Short mmCIF file of C-alpha atoms in Angstrom, two decimals:
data_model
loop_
_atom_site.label_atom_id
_atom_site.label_comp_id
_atom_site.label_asym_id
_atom_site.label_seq_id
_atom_site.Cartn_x
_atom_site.Cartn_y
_atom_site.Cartn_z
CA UNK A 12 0.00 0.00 0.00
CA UNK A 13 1.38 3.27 -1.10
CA UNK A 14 1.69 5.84 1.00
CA UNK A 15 -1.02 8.39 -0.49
CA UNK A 16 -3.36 5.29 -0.35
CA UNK A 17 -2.72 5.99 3.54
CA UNK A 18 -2.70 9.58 3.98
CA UNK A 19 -6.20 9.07 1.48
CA UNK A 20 -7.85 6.25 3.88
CA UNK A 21 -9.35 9.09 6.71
CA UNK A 22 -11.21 10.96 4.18
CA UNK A 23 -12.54 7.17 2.81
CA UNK A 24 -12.78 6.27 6.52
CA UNK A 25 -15.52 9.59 6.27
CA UNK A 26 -17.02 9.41 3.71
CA UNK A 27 -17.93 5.59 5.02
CA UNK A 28 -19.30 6.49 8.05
CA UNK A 29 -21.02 9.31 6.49
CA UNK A 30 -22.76 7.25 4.54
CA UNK A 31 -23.50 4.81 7.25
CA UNK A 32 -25.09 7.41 9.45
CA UNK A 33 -27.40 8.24 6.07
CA UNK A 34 -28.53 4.92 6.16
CA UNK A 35 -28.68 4.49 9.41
CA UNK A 36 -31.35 7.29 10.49
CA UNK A 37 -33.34 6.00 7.25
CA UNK A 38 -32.51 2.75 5.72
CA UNK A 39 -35.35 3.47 3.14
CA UNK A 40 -33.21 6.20 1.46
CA UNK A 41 -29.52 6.59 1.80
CA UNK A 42 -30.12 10.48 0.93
CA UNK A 43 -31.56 11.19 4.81
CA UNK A 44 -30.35 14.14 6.16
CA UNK A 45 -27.02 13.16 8.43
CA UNK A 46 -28.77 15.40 11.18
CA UNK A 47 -31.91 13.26 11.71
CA UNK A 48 -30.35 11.53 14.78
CA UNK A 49 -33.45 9.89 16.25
CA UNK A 50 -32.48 6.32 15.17
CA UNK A 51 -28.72 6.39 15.36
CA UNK A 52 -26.88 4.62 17.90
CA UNK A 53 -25.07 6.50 20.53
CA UNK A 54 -22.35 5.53 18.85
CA UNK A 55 -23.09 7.14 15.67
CA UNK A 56 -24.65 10.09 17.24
CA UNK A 57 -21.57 10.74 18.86
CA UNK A 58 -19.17 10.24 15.82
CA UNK A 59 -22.03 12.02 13.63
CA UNK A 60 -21.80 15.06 16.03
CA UNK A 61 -18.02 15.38 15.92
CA UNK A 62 -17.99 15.42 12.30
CA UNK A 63 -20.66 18.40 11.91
CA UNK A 64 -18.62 20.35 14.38
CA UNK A 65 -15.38 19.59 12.78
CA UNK A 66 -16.75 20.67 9.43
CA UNK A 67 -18.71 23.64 10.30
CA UNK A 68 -16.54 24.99 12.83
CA UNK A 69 -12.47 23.75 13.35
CA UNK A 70 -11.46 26.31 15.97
CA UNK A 71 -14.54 25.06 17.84
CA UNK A 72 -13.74 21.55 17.25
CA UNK A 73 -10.33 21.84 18.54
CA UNK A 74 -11.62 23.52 21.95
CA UNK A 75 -14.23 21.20 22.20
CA UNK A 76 -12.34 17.62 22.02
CA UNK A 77 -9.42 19.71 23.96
CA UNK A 78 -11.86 19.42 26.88
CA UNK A 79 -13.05 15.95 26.26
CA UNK A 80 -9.57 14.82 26.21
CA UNK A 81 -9.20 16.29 29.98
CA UNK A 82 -12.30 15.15 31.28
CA UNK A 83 -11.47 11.50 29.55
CA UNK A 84 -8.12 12.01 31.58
CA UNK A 85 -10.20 13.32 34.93
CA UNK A 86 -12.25 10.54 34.77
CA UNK A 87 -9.48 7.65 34.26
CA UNK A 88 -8.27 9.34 37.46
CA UNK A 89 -11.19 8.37 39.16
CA UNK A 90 -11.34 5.18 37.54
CA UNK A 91 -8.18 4.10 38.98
CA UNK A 92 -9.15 5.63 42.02
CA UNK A 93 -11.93 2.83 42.51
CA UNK A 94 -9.43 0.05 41.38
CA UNK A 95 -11.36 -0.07 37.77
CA UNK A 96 -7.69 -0.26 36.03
CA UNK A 97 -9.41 -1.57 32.76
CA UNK A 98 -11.91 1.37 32.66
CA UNK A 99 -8.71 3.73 33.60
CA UNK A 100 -6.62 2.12 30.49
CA UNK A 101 -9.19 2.75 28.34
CA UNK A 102 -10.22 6.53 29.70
CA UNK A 103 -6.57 7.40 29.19
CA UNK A 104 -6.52 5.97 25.49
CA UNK A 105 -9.56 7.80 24.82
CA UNK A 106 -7.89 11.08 26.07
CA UNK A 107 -4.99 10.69 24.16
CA UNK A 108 -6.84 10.02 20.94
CA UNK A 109 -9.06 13.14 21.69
CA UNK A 110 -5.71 14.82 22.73
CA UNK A 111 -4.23 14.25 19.42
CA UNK A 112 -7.30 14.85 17.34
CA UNK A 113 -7.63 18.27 19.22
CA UNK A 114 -3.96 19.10 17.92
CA UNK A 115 -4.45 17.53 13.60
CA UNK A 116 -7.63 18.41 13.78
CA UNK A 117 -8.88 15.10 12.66
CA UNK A 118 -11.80 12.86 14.09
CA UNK A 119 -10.07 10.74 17.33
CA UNK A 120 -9.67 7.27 16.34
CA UNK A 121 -12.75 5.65 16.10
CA UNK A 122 -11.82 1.65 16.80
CA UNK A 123 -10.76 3.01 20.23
CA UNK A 124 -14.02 5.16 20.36
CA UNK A 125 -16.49 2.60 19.17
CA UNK A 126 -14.69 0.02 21.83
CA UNK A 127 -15.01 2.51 24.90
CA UNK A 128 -18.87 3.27 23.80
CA UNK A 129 -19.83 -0.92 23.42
CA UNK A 130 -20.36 -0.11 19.39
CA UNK A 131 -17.34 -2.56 18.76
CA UNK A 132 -20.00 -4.77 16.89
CA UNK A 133 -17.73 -8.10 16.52
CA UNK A 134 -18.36 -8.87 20.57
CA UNK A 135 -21.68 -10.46 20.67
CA UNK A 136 -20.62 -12.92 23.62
CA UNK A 137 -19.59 -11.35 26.95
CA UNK A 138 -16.97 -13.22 29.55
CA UNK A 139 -16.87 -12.50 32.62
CA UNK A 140 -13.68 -10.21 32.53
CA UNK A 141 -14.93 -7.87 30.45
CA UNK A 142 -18.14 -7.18 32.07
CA UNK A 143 -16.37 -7.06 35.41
CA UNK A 144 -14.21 -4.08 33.39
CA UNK A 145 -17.10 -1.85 31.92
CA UNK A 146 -17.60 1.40 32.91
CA UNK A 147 -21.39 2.16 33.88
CA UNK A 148 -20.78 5.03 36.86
CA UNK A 149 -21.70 8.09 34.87
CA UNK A 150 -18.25 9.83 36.18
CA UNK A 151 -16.61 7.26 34.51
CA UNK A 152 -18.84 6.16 31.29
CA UNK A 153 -16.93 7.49 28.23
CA UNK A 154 -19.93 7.97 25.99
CA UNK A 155 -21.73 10.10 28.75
CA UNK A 156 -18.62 12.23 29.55
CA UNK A 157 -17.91 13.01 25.60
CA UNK A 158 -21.55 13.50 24.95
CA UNK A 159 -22.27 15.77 27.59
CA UNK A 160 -19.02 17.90 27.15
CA UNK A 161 -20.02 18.07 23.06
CA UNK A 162 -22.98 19.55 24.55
CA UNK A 163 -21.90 22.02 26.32
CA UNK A 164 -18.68 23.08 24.50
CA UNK A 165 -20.78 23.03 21.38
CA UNK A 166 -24.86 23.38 21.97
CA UNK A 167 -24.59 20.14 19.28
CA UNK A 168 -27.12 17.24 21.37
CA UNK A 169 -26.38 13.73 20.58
CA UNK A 170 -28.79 11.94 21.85
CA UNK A 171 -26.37 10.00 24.66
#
């Protein structure tokens, strides 16, 4: 793979999900409006709401996942605080991804973010490890904590 094929991939990576939050707020027609967020998944909500604030507003963008990245970082904190080291590990990956997508301006890698929010997709069994691991206290749920800071830093609701 060549490395413009690389550099190209995030803008493919985009467009893809894009398209998959089209289809997903109205599988009937692939033209629905990206902001009809009724039917997404958190997931999607989330990722859909990063994207319109990226694209309609970059210094905002960088302020607002500036933020997320320290209350991601706050929160793994706590995490460890309460001997949740799993929840902390991933907190702290989350912050760095936000971190570094406050500084290219790009969206924060979104394997690590669809992990964190349980939109993974290829883990339909559950062991008894990783439930022991997720995070459902609010002060430490990522989904919650970069939801409601969107919100606030940016007036954009998702839905989470």
């Amino acid at each position: 793979m060549s490395t413009s094929a690389i550099s190209g991939s995030t803008s493919y990576v985009q467009q893809i999900l894009a398209s998959a939050v089209q289809t997903a707020a109205n599988p009937a027609s692939a033209s629905a409006s990206p902001t009809d967020s009724t039917k997404l998944s958190p997931f999607a909500q989330l990722v859909s709401a990063l994207q319109q604030l990226q694209q309609s507003d970059p210094t905002q963008y960088t302020q607002a996942t500036q933020k997320i990245a320290a209350n991601l970082q706050s929160a793994a904190q706590t995490a460890q605080s309460q001997g949740n080291s799993a929840a902390a590990t991933q907190l702290t990956q989350l912050a760095s991804d936000f971190t570094a997508a406050s500084q290219t301006g790009q969206l924060p890698n979104l394997q690590d973010l669809a992990k964190a929010t349980g939109a993974g997709g290829h883990h339909h069994h559950h062991h008894a490890e990783e439930s022991s691991s997720s995070t459902t206290d609010s002060t430490t749920n990522p989904q919650t904590i970069i939801a409601n800071t969107l919100s606030a830093a940016s007036g954009v609701q998702t839905g989470a």
